[in-house]
mmCIF file of the C-alpha atoms, coordinates in Angstrom:
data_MODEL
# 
_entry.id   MODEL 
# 
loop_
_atom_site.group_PDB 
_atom_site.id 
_atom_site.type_symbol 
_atom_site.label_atom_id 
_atom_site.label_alt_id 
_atom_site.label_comp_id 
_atom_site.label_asym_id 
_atom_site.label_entity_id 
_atom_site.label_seq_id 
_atom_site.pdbx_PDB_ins_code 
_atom_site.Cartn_x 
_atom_site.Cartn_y 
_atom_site.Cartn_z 
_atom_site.occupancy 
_atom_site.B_iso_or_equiv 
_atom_site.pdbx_formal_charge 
_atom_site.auth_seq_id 
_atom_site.auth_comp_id 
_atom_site.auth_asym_id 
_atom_site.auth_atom_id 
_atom_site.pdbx_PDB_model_num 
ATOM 1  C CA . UNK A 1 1  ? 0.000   0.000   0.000   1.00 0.00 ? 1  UNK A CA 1 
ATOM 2  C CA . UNK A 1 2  ? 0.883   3.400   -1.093  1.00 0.00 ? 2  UNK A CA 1 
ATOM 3  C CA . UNK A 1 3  ? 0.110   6.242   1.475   1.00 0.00 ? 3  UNK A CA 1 
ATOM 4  C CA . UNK A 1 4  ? 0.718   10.080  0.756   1.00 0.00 ? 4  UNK A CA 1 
ATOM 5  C CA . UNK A 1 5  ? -0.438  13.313  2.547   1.00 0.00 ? 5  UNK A CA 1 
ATOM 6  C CA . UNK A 1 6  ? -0.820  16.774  0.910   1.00 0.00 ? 6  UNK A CA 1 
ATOM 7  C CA . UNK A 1 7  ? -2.741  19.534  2.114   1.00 0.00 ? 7  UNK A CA 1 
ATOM 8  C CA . UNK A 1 8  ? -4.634  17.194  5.089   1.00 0.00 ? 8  UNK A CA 1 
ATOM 9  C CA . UNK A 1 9  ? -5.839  15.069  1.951   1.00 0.00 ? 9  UNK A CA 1 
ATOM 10 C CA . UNK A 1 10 ? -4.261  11.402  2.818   1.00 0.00 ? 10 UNK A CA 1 
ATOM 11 C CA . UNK A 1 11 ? -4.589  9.299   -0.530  1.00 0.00 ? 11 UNK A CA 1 
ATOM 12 C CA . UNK A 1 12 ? -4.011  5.543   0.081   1.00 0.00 ? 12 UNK A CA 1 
ATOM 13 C CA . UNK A 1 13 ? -4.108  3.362   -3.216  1.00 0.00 ? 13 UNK A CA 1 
ATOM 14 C CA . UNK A 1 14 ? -2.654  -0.722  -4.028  1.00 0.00 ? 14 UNK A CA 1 
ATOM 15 C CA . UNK A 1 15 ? -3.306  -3.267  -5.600  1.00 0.00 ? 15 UNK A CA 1 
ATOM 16 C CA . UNK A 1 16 ? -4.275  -6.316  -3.845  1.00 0.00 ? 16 UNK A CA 1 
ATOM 17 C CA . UNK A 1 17 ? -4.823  -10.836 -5.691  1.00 0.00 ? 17 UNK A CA 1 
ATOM 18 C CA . UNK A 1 18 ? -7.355  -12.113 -3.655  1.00 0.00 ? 18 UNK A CA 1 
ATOM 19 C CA . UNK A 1 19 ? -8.961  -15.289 -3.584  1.00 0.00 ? 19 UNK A CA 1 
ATOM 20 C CA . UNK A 1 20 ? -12.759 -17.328 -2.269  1.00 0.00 ? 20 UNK A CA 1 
ATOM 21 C CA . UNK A 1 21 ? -12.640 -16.280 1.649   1.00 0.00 ? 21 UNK A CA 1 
ATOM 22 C CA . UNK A 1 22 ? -13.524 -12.383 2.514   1.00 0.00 ? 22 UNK A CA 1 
ATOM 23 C CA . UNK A 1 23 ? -10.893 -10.533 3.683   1.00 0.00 ? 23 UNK A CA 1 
ATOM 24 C CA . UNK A 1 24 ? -10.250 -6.338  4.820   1.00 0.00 ? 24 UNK A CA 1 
ATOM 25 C CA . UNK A 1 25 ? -8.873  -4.248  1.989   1.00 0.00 ? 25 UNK A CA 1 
ATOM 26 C CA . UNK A 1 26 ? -6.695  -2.873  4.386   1.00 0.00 ? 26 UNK A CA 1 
ATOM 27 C CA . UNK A 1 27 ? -5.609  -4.158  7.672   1.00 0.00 ? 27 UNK A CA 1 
ATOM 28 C CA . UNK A 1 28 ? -3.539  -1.252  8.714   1.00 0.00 ? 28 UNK A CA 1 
ATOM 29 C CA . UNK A 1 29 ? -4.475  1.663   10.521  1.00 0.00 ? 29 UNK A CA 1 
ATOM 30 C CA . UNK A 1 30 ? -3.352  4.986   8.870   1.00 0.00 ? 30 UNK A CA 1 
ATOM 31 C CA . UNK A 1 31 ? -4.746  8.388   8.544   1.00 0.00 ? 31 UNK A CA 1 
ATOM 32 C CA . UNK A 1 32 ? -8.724  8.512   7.711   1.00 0.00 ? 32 UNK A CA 1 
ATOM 33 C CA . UNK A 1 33 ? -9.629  8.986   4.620   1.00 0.00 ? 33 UNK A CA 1 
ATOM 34 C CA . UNK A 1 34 ? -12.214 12.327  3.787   1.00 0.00 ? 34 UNK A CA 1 
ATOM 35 C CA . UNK A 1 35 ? -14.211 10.844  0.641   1.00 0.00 ? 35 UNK A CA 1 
ATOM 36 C CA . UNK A 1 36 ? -13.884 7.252   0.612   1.00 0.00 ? 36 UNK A CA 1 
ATOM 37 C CA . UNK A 1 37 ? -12.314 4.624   -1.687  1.00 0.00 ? 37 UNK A CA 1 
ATOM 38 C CA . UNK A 1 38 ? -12.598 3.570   -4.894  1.00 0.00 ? 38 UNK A CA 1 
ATOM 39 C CA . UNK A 1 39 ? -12.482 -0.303  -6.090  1.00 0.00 ? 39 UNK A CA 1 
ATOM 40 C CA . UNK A 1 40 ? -11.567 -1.828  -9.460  1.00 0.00 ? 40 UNK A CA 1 
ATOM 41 C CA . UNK A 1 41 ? -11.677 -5.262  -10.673 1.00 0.00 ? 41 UNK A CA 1 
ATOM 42 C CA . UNK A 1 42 ? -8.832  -5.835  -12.798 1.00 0.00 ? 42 UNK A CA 1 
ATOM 43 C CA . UNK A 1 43 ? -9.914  -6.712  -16.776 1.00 0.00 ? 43 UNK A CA 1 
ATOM 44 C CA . UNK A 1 44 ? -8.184  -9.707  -17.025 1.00 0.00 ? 44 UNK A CA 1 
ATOM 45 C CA . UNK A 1 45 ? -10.080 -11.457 -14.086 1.00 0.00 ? 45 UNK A CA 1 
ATOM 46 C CA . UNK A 1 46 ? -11.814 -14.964 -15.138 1.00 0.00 ? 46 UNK A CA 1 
ATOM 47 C CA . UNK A 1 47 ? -14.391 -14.595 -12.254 1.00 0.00 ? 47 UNK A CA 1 
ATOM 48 C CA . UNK A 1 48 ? -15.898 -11.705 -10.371 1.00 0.00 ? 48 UNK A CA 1 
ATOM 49 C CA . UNK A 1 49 ? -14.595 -9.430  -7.316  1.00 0.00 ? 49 UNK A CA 1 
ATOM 50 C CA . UNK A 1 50 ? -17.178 -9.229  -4.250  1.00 0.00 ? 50 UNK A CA 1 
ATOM 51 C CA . UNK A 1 51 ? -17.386 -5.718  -2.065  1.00 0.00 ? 51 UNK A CA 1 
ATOM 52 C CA . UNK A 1 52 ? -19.040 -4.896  0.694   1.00 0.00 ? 52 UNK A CA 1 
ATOM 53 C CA . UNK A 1 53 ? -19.247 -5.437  4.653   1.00 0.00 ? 53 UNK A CA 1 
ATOM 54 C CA . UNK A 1 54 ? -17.808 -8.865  6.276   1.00 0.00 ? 54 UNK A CA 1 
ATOM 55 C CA . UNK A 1 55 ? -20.006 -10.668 3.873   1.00 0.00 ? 55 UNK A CA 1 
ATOM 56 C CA . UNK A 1 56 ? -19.514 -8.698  0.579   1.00 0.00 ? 56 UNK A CA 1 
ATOM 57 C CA . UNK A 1 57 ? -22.032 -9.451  -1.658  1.00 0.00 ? 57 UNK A CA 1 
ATOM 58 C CA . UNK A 1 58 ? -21.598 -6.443  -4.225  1.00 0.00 ? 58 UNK A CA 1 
ATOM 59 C CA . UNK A 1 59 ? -20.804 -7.898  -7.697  1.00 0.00 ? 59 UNK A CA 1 
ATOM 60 C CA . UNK A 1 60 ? -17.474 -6.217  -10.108 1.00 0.00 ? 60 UNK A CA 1 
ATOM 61 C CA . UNK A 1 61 ? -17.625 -7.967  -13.266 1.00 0.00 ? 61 UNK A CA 1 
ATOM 62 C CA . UNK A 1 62 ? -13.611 -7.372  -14.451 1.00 0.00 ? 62 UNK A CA 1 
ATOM 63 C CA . UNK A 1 63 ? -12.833 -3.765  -15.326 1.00 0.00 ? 63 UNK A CA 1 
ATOM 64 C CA . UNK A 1 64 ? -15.718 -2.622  -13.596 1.00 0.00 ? 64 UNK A CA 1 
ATOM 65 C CA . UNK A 1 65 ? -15.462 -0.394  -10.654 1.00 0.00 ? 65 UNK A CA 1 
ATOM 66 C CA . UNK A 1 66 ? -17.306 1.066   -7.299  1.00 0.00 ? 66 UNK A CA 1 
ATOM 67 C CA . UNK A 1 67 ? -16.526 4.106   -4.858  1.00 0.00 ? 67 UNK A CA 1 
ATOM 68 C CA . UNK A 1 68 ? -17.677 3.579   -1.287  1.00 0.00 ? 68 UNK A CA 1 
ATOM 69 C CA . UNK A 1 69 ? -18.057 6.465   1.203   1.00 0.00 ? 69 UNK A CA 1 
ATOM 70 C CA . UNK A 1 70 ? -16.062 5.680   3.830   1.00 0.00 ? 70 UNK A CA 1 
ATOM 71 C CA . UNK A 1 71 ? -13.552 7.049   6.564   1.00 0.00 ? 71 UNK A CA 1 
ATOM 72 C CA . UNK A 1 72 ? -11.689 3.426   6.988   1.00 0.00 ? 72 UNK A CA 1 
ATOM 73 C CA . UNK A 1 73 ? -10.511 1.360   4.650   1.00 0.00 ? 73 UNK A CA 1 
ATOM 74 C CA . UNK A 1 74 ? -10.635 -1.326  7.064   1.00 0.00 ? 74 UNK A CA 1 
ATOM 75 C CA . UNK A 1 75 ? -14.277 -1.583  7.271   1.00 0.00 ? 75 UNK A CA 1 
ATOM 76 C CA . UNK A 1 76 ? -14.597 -2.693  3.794   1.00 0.00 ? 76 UNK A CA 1 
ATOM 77 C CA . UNK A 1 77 ? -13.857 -6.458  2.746   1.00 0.00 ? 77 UNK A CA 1 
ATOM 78 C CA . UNK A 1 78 ? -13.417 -8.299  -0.994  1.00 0.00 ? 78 UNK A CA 1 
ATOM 79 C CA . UNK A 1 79 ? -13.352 -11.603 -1.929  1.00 0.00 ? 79 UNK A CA 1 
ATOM 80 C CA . UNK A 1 80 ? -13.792 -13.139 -5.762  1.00 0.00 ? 80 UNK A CA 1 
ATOM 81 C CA . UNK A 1 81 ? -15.583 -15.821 -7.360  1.00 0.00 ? 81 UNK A CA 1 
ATOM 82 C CA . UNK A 1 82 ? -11.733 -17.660 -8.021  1.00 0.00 ? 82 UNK A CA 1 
ATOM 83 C CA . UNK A 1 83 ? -8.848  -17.562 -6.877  1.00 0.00 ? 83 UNK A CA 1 
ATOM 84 C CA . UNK A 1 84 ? -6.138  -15.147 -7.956  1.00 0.00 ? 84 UNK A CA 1 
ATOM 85 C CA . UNK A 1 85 ? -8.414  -12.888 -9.006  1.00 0.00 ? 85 UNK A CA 1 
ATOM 86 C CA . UNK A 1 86 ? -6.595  -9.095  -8.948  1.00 0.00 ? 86 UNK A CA 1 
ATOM 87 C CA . UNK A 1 87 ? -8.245  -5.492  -7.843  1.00 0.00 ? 87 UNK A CA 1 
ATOM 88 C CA . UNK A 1 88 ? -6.526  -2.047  -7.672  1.00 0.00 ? 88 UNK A CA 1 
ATOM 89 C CA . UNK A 1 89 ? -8.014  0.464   -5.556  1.00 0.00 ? 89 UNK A CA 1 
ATOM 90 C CA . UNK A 1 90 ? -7.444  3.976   -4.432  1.00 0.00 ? 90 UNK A CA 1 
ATOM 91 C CA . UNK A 1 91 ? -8.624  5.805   -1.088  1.00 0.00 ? 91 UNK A CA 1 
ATOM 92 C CA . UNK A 1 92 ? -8.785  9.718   -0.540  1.00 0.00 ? 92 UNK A CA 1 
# 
């Protein structure tokens, strides 16, 4: 993970391979974001990328992308259809 701070605007952006069980797009605790983050599935996925809570249910088909309002980065989890499935995302 990437984390930069300009002007009190903290901008936190990776890329992440995930694979069937949910897990936190970010585990670490850095400064809170002000908008909130925004998810992409990478095009060359074979399956889908789930986003959402603990249970993400949210469907990105590959190259498709969400924002999500949020302070913490933490709070939101991913999983994917298959494994080794890739996402890039960027939080500000």
């Amino acid at each position: 993970m990437y984390v930069t701070t300009a002007s009190r605007l903290t901008i936190q952006s990776g890329q992440l391979t995930i694979g069937t069980t949910a897990q936190q797009l970010s585990d670490r605790s850095v400064p809170p974001l002000s908008q909130g983050v925004t998810i992409t599935a990478a095009t060359g996925n074979a399956g889908v990328i789930y986003v959402g809570g603990e249970q993400p249910a949210y469907v990105l088909e590959p190259g498709q992308s969400v924002t999500i309002p949020t302070t913490d980065m933490r709070l939101v989890y991913v999983a994917a259809s298959e494994v080794d499935q890739s996402l890039s995302y960027i939080g500000y």
